[in-house]
PDB file of C-alpha atoms in Angstrom:
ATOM      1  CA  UNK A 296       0.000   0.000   0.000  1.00  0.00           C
ATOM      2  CA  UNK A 297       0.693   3.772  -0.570  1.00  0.00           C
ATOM      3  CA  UNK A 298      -0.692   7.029   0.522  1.00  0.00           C
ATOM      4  CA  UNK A 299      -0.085  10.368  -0.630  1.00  0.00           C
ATOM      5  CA  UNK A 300       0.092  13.810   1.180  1.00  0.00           C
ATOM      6  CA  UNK A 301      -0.367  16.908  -0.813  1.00  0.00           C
ATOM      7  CA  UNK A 302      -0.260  20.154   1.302  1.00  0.00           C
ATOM      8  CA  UNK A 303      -1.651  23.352  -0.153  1.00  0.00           C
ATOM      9  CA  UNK A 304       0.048  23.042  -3.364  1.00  0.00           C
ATOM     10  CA  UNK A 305       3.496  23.316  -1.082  1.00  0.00           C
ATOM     11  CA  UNK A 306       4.679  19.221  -1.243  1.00  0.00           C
ATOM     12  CA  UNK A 307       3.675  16.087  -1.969  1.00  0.00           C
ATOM     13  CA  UNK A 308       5.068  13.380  -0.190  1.00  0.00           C
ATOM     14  CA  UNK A 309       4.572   9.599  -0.921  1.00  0.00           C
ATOM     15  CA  UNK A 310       4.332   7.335   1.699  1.00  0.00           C
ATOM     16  CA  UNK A 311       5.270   3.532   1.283  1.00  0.00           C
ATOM     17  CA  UNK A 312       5.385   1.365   4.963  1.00  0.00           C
ATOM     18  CA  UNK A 313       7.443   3.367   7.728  1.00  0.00           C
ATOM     19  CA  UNK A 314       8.642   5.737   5.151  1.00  0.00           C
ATOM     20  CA  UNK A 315       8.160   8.740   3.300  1.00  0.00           C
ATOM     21  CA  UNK A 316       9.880  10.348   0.552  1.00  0.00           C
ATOM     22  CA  UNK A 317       8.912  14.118  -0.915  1.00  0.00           C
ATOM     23  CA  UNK A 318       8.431  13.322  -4.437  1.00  0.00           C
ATOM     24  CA  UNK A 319       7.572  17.150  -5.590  1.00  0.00           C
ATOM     25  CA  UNK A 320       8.105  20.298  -4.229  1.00  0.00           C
ATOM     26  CA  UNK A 321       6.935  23.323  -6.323  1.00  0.00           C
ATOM     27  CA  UNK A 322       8.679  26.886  -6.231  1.00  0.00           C
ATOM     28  CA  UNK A 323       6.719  28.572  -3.359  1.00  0.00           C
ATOM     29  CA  UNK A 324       4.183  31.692  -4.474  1.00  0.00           C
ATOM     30  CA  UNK A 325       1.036  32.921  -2.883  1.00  0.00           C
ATOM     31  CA  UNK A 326      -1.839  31.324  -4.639  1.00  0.00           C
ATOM     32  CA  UNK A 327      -4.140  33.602  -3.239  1.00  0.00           C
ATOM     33  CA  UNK A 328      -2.891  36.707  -4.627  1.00  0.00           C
ATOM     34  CA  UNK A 329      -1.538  35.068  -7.277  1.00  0.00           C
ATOM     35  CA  UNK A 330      -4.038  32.641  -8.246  1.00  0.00           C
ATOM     36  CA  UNK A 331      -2.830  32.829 -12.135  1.00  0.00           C
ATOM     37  CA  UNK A 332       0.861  32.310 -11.648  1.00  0.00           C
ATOM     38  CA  UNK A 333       2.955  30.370 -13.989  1.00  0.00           C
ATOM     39  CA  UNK A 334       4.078  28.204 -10.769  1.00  0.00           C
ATOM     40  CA  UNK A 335       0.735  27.120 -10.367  1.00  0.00           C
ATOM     41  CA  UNK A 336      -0.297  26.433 -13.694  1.00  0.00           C
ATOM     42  CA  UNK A 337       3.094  25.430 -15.378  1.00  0.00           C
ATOM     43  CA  UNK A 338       2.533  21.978 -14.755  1.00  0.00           C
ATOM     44  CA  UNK A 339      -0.546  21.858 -16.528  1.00  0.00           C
ATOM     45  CA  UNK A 340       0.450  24.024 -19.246  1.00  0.00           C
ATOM     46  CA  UNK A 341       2.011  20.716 -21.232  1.00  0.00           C
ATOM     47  CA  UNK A 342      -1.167  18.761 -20.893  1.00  0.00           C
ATOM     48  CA  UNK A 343      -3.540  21.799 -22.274  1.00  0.00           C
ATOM     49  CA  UNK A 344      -0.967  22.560 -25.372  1.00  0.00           C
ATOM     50  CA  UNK A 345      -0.820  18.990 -26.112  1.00  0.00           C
ATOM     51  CA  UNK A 346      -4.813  18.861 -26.655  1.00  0.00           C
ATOM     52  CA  UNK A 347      -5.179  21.914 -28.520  1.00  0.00           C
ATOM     53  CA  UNK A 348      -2.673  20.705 -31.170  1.00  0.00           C
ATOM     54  CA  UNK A 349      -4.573  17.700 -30.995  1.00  0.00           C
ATOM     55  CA  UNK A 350      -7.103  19.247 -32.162  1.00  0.00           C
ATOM     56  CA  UNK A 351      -5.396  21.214 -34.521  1.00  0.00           C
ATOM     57  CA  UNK A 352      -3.569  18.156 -36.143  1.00  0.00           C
ATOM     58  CA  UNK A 353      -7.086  16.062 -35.900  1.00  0.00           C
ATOM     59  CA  UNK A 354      -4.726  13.141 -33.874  1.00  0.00           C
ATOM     60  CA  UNK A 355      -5.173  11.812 -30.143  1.00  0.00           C
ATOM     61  CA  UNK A 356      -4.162  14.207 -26.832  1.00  0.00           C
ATOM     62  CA  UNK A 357      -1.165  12.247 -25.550  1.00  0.00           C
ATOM     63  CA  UNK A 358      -3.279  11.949 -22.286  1.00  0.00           C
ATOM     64  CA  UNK A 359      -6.705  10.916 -23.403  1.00  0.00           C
ATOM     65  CA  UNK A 360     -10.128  10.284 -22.097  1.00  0.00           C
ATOM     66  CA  UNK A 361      -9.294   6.729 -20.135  1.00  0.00           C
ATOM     67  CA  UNK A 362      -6.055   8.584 -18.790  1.00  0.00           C
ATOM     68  CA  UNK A 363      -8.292  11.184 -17.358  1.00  0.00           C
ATOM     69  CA  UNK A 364     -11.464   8.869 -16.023  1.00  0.00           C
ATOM     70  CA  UNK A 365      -7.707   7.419 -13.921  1.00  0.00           C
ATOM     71  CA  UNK A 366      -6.997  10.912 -12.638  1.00  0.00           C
ATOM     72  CA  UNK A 367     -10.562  11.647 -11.614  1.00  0.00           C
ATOM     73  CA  UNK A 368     -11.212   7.993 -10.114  1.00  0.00           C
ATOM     74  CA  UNK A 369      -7.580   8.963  -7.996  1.00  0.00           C
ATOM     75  CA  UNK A 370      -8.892  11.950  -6.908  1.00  0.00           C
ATOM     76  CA  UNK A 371     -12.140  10.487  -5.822  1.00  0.00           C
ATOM     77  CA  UNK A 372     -10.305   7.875  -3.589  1.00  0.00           C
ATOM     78  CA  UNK A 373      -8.094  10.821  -2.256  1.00  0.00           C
ATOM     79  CA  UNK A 374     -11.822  12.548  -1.141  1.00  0.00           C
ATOM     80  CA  UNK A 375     -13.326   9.050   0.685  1.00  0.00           C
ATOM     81  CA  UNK A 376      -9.865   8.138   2.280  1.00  0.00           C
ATOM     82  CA  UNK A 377      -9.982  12.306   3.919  1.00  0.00           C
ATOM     83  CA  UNK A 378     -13.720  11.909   4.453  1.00  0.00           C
ATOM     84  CA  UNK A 379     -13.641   8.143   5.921  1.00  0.00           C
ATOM     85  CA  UNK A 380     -10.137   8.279   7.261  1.00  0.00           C
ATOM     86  CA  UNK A 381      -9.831   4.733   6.235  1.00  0.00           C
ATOM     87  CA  UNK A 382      -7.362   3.143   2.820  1.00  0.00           C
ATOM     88  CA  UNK A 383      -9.131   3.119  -0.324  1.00  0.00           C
ATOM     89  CA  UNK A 384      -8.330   0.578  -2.698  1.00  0.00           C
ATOM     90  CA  UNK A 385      -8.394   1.483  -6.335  1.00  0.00           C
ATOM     91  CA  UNK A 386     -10.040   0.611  -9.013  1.00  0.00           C
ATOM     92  CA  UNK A 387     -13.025   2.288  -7.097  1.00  0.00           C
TER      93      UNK A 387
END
């Protein structure tokens, strides 16, 4: 089993056993008064490009749809683990 531990866009942190290892920490800004820095949306800056040329070049996004239904199916176990405080196994 793993967990991870995102804090206010400041760290994540992966969790495997006893240990923990900071797998991505962002340049630090204030995402409050800044709520359209590049810090915050560089990394999804790739992803966005990617599907407008896409479009554009009438070809598959590099991430596509099942990619995403993964990343929202994550997110959803990240929601019931906080809400239950219990492990939740994926696939949902």
């Amino acid at each position: 089993d793993a967990m991870f531990d995102l804090e206010n866009f400041e760290f994540l942190d992966l969790g495997q056993g006893e240990s923990w290892e900071r797998i991505y920490e962002p340049e630090r800004f204030d995402y409050l008064k800044e709520p359209k820095s590049p810090i915050r949306l560089f990394p999804h800056a790739g992803v966005i490009q990617d599907f407008v040329d896409s479009i554009r070049e009438e070809r598959p996004p590099h991430v596509g749809g099942v990619e995403g239904r993964k990343a929202v199916e994550i997110c959803e176990a990240c929601l019931r683990s906080a809400q239950s405080g219990q492990v939740v196994s994926l696939p949902l």
